[in-house]
CSV table of C-alpha atoms in Angstrom, one decimal:
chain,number,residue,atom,x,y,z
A,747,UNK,CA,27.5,-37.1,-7.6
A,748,UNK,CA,28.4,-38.6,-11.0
A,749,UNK,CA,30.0,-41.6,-9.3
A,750,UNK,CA,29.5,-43.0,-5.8
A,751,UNK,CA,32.4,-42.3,-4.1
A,752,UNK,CA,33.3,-39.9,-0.7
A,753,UNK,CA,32.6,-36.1,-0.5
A,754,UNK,CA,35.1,-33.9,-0.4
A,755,UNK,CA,33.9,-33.2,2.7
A,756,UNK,CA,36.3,-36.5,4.0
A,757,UNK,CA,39.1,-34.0,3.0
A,758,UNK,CA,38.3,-30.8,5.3
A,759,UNK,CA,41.4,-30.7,6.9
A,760,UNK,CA,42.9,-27.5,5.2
A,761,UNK,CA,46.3,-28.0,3.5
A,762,UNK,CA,48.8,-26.9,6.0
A,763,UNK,CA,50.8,-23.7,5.4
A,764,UNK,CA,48.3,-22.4,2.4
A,765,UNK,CA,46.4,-19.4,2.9
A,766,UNK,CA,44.7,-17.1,0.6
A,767,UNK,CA,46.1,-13.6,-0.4
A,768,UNK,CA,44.3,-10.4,0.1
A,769,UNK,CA,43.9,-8.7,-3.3
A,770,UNK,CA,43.2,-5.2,-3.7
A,771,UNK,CA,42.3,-3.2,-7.1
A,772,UNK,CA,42.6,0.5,-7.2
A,773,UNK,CA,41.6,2.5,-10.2
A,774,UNK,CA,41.6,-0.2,-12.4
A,775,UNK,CA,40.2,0.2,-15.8
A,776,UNK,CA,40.4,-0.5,-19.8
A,777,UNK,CA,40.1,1.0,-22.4
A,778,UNK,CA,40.0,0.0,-26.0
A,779,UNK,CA,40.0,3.6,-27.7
A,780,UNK,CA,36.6,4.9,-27.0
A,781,UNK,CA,35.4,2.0,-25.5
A,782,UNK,CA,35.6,1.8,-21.5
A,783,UNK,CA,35.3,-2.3,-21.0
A,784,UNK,CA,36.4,-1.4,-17.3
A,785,UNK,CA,35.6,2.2,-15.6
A,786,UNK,CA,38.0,2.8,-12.6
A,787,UNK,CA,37.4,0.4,-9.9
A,788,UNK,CA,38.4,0.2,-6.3
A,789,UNK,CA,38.0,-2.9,-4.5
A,790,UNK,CA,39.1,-5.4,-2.1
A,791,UNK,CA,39.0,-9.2,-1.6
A,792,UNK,CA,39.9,-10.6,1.7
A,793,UNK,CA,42.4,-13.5,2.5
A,794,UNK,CA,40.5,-16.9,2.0
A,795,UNK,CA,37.3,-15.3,0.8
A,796,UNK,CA,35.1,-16.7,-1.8
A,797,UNK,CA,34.3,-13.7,-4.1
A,798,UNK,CA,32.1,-13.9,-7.3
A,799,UNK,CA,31.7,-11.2,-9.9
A,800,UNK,CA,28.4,-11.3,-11.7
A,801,UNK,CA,26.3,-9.1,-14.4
A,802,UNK,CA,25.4,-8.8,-17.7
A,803,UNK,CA,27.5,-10.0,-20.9
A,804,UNK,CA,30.0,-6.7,-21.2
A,805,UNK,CA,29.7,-5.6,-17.9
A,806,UNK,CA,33.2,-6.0,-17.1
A,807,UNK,CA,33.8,-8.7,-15.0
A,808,UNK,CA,36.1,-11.1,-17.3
A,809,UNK,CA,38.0,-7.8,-17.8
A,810,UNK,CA,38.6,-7.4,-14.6
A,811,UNK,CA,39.3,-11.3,-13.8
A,812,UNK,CA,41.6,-11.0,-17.2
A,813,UNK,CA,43.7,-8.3,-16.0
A,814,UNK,CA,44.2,-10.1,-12.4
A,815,UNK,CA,45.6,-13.2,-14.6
A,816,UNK,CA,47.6,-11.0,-16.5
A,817,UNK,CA,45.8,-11.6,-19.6
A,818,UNK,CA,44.5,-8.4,-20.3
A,819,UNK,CA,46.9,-5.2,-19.1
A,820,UNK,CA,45.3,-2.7,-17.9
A,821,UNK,CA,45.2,1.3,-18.9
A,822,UNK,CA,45.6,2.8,-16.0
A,823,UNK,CA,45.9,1.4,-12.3
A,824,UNK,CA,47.2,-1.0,-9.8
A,825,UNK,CA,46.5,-4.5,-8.8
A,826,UNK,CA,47.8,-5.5,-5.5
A,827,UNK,CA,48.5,-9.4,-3.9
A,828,UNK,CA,49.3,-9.0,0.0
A,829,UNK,CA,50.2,-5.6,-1.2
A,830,UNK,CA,52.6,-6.4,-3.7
A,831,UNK,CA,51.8,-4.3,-7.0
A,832,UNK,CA,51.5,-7.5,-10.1
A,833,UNK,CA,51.5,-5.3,-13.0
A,834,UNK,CA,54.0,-6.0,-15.4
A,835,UNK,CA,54.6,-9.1,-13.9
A,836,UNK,CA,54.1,-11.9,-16.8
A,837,UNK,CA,50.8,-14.2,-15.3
A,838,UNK,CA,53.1,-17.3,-15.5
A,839,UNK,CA,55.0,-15.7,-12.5
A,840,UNK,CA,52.1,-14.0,-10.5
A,841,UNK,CA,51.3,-17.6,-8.1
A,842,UNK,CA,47.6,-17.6,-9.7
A,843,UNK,CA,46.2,-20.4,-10.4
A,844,UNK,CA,42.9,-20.2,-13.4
A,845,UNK,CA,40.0,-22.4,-14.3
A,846,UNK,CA,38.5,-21.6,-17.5
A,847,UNK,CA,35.2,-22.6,-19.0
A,848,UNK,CA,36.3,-25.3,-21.1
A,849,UNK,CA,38.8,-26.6,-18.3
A,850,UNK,CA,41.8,-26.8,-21.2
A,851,UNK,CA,42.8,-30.1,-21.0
A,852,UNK,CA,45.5,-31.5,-22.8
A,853,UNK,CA,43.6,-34.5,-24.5
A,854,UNK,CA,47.1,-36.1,-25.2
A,855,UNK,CA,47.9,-36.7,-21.6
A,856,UNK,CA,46.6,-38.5,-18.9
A,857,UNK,CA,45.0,-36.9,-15.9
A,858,UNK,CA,48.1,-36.9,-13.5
A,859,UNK,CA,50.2,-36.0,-16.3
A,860,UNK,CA,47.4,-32.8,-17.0
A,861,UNK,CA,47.7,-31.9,-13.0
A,862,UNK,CA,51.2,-32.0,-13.0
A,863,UNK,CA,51.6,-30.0,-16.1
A,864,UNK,CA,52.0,-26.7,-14.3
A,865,UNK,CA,54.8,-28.1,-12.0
A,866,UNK,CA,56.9,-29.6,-15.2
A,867,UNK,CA,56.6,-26.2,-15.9
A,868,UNK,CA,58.1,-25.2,-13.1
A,869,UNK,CA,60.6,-27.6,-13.3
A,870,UNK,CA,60.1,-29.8,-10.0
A,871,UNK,CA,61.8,-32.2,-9.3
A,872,UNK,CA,59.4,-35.8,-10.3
A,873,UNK,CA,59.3,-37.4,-6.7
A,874,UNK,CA,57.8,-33.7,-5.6
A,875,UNK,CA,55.2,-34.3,-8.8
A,876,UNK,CA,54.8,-37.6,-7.9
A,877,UNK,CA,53.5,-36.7,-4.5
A,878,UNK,CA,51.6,-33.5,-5.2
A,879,UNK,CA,49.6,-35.3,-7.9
A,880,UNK,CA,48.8,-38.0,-5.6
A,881,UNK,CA,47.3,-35.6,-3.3
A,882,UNK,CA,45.3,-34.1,-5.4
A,883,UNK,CA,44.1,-36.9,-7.2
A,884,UNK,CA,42.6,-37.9,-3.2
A,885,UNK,CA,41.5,-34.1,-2.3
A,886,UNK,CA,39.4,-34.3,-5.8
A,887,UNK,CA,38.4,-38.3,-5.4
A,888,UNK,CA,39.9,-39.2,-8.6
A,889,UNK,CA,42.0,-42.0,-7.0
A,890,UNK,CA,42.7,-44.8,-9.5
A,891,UNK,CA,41.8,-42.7,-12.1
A,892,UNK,CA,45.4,-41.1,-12.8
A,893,UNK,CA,45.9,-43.1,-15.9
A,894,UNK,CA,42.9,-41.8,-17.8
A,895,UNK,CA,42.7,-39.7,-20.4
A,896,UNK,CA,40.3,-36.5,-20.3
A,897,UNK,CA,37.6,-37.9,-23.1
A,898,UNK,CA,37.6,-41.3,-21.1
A,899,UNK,CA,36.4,-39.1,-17.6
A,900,UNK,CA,32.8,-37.2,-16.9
A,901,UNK,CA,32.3,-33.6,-17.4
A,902,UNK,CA,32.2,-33.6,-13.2
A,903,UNK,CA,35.6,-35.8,-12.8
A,904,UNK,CA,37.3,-33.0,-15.9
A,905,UNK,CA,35.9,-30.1,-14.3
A,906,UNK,CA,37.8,-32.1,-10.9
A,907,UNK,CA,40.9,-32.6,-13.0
A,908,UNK,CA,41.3,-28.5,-14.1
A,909,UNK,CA,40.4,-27.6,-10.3
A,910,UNK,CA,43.2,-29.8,-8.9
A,911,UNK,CA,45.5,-28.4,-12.2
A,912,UNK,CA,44.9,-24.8,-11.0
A,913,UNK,CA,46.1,-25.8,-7.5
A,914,UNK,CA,48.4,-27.9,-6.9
A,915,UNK,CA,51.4,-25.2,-6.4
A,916,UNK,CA,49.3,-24.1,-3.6
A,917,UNK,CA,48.5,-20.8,-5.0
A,918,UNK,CA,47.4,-18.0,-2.9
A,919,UNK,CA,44.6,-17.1,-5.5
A,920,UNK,CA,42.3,-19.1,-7.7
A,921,UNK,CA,40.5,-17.6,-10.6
A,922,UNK,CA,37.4,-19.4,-12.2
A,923,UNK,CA,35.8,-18.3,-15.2
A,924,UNK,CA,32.5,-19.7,-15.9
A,925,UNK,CA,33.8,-23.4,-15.2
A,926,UNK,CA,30.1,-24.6,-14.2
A,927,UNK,CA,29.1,-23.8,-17.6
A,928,UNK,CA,29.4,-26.5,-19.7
A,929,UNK,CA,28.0,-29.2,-17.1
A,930,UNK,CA,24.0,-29.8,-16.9
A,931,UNK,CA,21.8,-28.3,-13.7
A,932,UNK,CA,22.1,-31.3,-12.1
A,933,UNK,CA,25.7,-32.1,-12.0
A,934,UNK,CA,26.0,-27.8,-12.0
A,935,UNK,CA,24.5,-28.3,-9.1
A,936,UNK,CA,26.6,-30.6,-7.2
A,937,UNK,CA,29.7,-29.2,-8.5
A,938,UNK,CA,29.3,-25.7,-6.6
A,939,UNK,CA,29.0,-27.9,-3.4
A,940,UNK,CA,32.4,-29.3,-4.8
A,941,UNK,CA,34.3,-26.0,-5.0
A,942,UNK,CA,32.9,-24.5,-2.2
A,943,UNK,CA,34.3,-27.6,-0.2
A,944,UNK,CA,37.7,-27.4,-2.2
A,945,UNK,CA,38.5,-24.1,-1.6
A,946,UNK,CA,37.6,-24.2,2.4
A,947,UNK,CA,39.9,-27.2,2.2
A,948,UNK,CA,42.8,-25.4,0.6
A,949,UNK,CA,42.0,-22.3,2.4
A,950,UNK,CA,42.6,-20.3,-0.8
A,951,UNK,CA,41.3,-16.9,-2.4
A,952,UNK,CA,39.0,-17.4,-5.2
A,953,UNK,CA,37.5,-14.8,-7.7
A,954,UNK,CA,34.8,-16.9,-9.5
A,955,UNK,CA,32.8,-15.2,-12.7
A,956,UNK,CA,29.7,-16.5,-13.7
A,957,UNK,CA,26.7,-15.6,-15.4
A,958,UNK,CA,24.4,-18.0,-12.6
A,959,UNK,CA,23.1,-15.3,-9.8
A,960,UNK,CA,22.2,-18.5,-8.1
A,961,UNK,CA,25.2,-20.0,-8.4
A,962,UNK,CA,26.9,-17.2,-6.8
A,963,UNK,CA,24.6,-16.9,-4.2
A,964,UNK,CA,25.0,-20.3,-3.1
A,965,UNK,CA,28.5,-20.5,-3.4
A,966,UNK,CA,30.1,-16.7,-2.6
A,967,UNK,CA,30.9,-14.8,0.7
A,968,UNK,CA,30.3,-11.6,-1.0
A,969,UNK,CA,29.1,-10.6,-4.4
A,970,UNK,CA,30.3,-7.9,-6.9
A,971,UNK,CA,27.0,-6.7,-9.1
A,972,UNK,CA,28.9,-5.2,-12.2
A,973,UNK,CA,26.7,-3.4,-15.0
A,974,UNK,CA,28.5,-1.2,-17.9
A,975,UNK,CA,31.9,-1.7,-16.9
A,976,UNK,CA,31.1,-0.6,-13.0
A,977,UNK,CA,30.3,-2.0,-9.6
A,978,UNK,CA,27.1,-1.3,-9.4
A,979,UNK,CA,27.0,-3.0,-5.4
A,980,UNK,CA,29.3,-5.5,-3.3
A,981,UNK,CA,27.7,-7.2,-0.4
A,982,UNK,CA,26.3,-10.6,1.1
A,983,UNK,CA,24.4,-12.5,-0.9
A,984,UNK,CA,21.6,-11.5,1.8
A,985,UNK,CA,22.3,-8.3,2.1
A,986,UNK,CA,22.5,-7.8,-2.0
A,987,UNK,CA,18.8,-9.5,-2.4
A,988,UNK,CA,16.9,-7.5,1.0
A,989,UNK,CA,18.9,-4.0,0.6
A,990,UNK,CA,19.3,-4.0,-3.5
A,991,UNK,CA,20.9,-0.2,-3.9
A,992,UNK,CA,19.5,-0.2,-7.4
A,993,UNK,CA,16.8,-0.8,-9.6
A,994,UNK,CA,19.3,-2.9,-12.1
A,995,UNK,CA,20.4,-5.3,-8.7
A,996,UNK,CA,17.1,-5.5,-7.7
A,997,UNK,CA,16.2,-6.6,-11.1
A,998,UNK,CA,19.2,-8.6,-11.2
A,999,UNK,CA,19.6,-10.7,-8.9
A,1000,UNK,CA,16.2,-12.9,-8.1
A,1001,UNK,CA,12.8,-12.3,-9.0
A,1002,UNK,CA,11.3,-8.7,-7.9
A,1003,UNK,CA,8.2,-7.0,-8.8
A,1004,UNK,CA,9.6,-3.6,-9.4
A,1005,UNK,CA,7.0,0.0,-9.8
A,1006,UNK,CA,8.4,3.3,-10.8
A,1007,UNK,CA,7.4,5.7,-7.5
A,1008,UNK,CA,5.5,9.3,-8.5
A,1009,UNK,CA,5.0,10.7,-5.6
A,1010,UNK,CA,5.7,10.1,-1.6
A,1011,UNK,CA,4.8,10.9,1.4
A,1012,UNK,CA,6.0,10.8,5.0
A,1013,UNK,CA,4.0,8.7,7.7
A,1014,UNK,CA,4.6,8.1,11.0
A,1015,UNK,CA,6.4,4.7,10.6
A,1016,UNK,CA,7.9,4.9,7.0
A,1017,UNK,CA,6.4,6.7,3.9
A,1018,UNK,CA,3.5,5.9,1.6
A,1019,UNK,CA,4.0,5.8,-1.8
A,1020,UNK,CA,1.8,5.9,-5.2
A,1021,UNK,CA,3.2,4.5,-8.0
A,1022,UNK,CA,3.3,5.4,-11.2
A,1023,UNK,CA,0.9,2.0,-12.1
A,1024,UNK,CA,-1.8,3.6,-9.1
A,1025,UNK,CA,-0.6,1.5,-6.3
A,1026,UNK,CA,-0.7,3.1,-3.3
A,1027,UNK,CA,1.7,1.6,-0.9
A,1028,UNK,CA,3.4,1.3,2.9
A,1029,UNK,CA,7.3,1.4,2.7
A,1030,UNK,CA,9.7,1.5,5.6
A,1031,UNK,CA,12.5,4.7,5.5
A,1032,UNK,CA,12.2,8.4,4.1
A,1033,UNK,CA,14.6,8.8,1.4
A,1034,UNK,CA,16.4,12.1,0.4
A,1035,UNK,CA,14.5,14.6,-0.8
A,1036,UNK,CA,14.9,14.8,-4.8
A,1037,UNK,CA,16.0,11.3,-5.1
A,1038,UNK,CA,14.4,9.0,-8.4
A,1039,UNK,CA,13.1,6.1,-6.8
A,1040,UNK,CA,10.6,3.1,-7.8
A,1041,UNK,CA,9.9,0.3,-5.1
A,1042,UNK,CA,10.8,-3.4,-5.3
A,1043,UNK,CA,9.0,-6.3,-3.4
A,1044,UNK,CA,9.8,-9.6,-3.9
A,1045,UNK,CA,7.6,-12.3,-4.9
A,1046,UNK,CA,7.7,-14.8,-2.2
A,1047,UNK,CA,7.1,-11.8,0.4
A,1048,UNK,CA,3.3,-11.3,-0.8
A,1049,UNK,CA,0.5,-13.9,0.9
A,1050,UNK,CA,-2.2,-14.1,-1.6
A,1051,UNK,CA,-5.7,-15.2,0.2
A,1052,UNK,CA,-8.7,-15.7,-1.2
A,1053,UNK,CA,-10.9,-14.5,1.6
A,1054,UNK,CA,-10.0,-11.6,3.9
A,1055,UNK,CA,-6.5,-10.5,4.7
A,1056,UNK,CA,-4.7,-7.9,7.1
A,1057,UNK,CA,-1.6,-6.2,6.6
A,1058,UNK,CA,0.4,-3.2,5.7
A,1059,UNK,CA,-0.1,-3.5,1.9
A,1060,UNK,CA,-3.4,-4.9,1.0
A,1061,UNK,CA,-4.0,-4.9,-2.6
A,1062,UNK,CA,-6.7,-7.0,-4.6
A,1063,UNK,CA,-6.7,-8.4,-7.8
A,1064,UNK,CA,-7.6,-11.6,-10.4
A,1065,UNK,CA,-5.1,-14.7,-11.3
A,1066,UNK,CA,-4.0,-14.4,-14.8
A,1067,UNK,CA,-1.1,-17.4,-14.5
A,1068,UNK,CA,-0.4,-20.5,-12.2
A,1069,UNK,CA,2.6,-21.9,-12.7
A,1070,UNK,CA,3.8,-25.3,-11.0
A,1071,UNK,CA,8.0,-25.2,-10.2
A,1072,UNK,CA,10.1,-27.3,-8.2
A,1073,UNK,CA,8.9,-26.8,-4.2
A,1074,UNK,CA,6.8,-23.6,-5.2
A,1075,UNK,CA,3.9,-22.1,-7.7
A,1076,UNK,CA,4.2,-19.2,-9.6
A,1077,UNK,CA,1.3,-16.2,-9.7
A,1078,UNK,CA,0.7,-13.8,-12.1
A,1079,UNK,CA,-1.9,-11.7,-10.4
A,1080,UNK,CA,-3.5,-8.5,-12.1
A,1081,UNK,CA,-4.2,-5.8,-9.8
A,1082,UNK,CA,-4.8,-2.9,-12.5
A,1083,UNK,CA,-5.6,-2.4,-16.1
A,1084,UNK,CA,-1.4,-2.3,-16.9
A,1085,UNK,CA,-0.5,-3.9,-13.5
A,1086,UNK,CA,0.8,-7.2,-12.6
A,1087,UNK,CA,2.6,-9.0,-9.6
A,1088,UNK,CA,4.7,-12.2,-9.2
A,1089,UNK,CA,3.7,-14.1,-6.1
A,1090,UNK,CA,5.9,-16.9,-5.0
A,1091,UNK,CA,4.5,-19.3,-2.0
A,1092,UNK,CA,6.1,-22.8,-1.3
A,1093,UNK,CA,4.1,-25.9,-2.5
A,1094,UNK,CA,2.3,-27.9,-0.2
A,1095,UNK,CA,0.9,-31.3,-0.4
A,1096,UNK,CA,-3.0,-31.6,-0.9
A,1097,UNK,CA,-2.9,-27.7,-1.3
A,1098,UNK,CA,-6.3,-26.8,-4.1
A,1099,UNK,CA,-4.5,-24.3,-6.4
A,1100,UNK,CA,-7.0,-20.8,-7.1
A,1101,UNK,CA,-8.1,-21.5,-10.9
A,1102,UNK,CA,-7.1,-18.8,-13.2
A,1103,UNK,CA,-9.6,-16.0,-12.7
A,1104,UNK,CA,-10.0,-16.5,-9.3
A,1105,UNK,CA,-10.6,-12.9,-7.0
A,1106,UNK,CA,-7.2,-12.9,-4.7
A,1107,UNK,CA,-6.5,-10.2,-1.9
A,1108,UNK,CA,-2.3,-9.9,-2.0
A,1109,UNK,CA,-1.1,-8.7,1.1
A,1110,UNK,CA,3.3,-7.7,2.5
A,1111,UNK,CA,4.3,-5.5,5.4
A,1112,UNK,CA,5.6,-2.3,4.8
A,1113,UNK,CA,9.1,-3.5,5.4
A,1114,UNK,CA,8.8,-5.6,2.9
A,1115,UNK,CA,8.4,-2.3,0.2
A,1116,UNK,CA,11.7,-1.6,-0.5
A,1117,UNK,CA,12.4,1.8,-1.4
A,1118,UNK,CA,15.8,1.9,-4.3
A,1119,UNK,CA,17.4,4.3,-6.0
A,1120,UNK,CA,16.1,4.4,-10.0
A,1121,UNK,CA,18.6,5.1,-12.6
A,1122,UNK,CA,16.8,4.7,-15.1
């Protein structure tokens, strides 16, 4: 952490008498005359979940997160809190509370005067103020440091400040926008532990947007992929990364070695397929008949050898790339004149890396070939 002090984690117990709120879109979209920012989407978050919306810039997720503030109205639709319809209703009065990118920080006031702000607002009473800030100065281990001003605190301890800002009316949704950001992979890092801990402890709903498939990964209950103003899938993290329904989520989200399919073939456990690159390959399932597909297997599925192997996909070819990465090494491996595969194995001391050049046999089982719809 940037400072040695307690985890959150000494703060588990969830506040009493907050929950999260169940949200639930339906049809909603935007449109800015011929341009569709949002196609019509149906969707719904559960109470207390941690929900993240990622994809490409202009895929439509800070539409969607703007229009849940009440930023953005919408063209057509409804957006639903524990089935209470919030259109039209101005964002001030909606109960949501917002962390955006550049926290917004009043640099003028001190931090418990910025995490009381939205409860002057409100007009509370000061001994009620007094007593919320205080708690949230403990729940975001910023004790002592009330006093401060923002420029005199750490990115961490402001990004802490804006998350105890957005919620200290207890709101039955939290909306984060990029807040990670700004912050270095390090601290990045050890933030997303943070929030994750934070919102358990408040027990809240959170709709977090962010650019970082990692990030969401590590931090989300479920995912919404969104590409060209759609939801492309919703899932697991898991499930989004071993059953991708698309070549743009399996590209998307992680690494994937990813072959156009031109022609397949039924076998007695699964299919074999020939790519349009040659390979000839094992895959598990028979897709419908008619369907565009292309096959995704991901890197650190493939064992490369350099003597014999066995398997259900054997495939030689020649090193072209080693690349040393935190806890693994990269491989670029040719196996045909256009043809290339990522191979992914985790480091281990002592191990003699292959020298560029070097024959390899790559080998994967057959469910490891995913079969995936190809849109393209």
């Amino acid at each position: 952490m940037d400072e040695a002090v307690p985890s959150l984690s000494a703060n588990r117990a969830r506040v009493e008498g907050t929950r999260g709120a169940n949200v639930a879109f339906r049809g909603i979209a935007k449109r800015y005359g011929a341009l569709q920012a949002l196609a019509p989407t149906t969707l719904d978050i559960e109470s207390g979940e941690f929900f993240s919306l990622i994809g490409p810039s202009g895929s439509g997720k800070t539409t969607l997160l703007g229009a849940t503030a009440g930023f953005i109205p919408p063209s057509e639709g409804r957006i639903q809190i524990d089935g209470k319809d919030i259109i039209g209703i101005p964002p001030f009065k909606r109960n949501i509370g917002m962390v955006f990118q550049n926290y917004s920080l009043f640099p003028h006031m001190t931090v418990a005067e910025n995490i009381g702000f939205p409860l002057r607002m409100r007009r509370e009473g000061r001994a009620k103020i007094g007593e919320r800030v205080s708690r949230m100065l403990g729940m975001v281990r910023l004790d002592g440091l009330g006093e401060r001003r923002p420029a005199e605190l750490s990115g961490g301890q402001q990004q802490r400040v804006a998350l105890a800002r957005a919620a200290i009316y207890d709101p039955l949704l939290l909306l984060m926008d990029e807040p990670l950001s700004a912050l270095d992979k390090n601290l990045r890092e050890e933030m997303q532990d943070e929030i994750k801990q934070f919102q358990e402890v408040l027990g809240t709903t959170v709709i977090y947007v962010t650019h970082d498939q990692g990030e969401a990964a590590a931090m989300s209950h479920r995912i919404a992929i969104m590409n060209a103003g759609r939801i492309e899938q919703v899932g697991t993290p898991k499930d989004l990364y071993k059953r991708p329904a698309s070549r743009f989520v399996a590209g998307f989200l992680g690494e994937a070695n990813i072959f156009r399919v031109e022609s397949i073939e039924a076998a007695r456990a699964g299919s074999v397929v020939t790519t349009a690159d040659g390979l000839r390959l094992a895959a598990e399932g028979r897709p419908l008949d008619g369907q565009a597909l292309c096959v995704c297997v991901r890197p650190e599925t493939i064992a490369l050898s350099r003597g014999e192997a066995s398997g259900e996909n054997i495939v030689p070819g020649r090193i072209e790339d080693v690349t040393y990465t935190a806890g693994s090494i990269r491989y670029r491996v040719r196996t045909g004149p256009a043809t290339t595969l990522t191979v992914r194995e985790p480091s281990e001391r002592g191990y003699a890396l292959p020298a560029i050049g070097s024959e390899v046999t790559l080998c994967w089982r057959a469910s490891d070939t995913l079969l995936i719809a190809d849109e393209d």
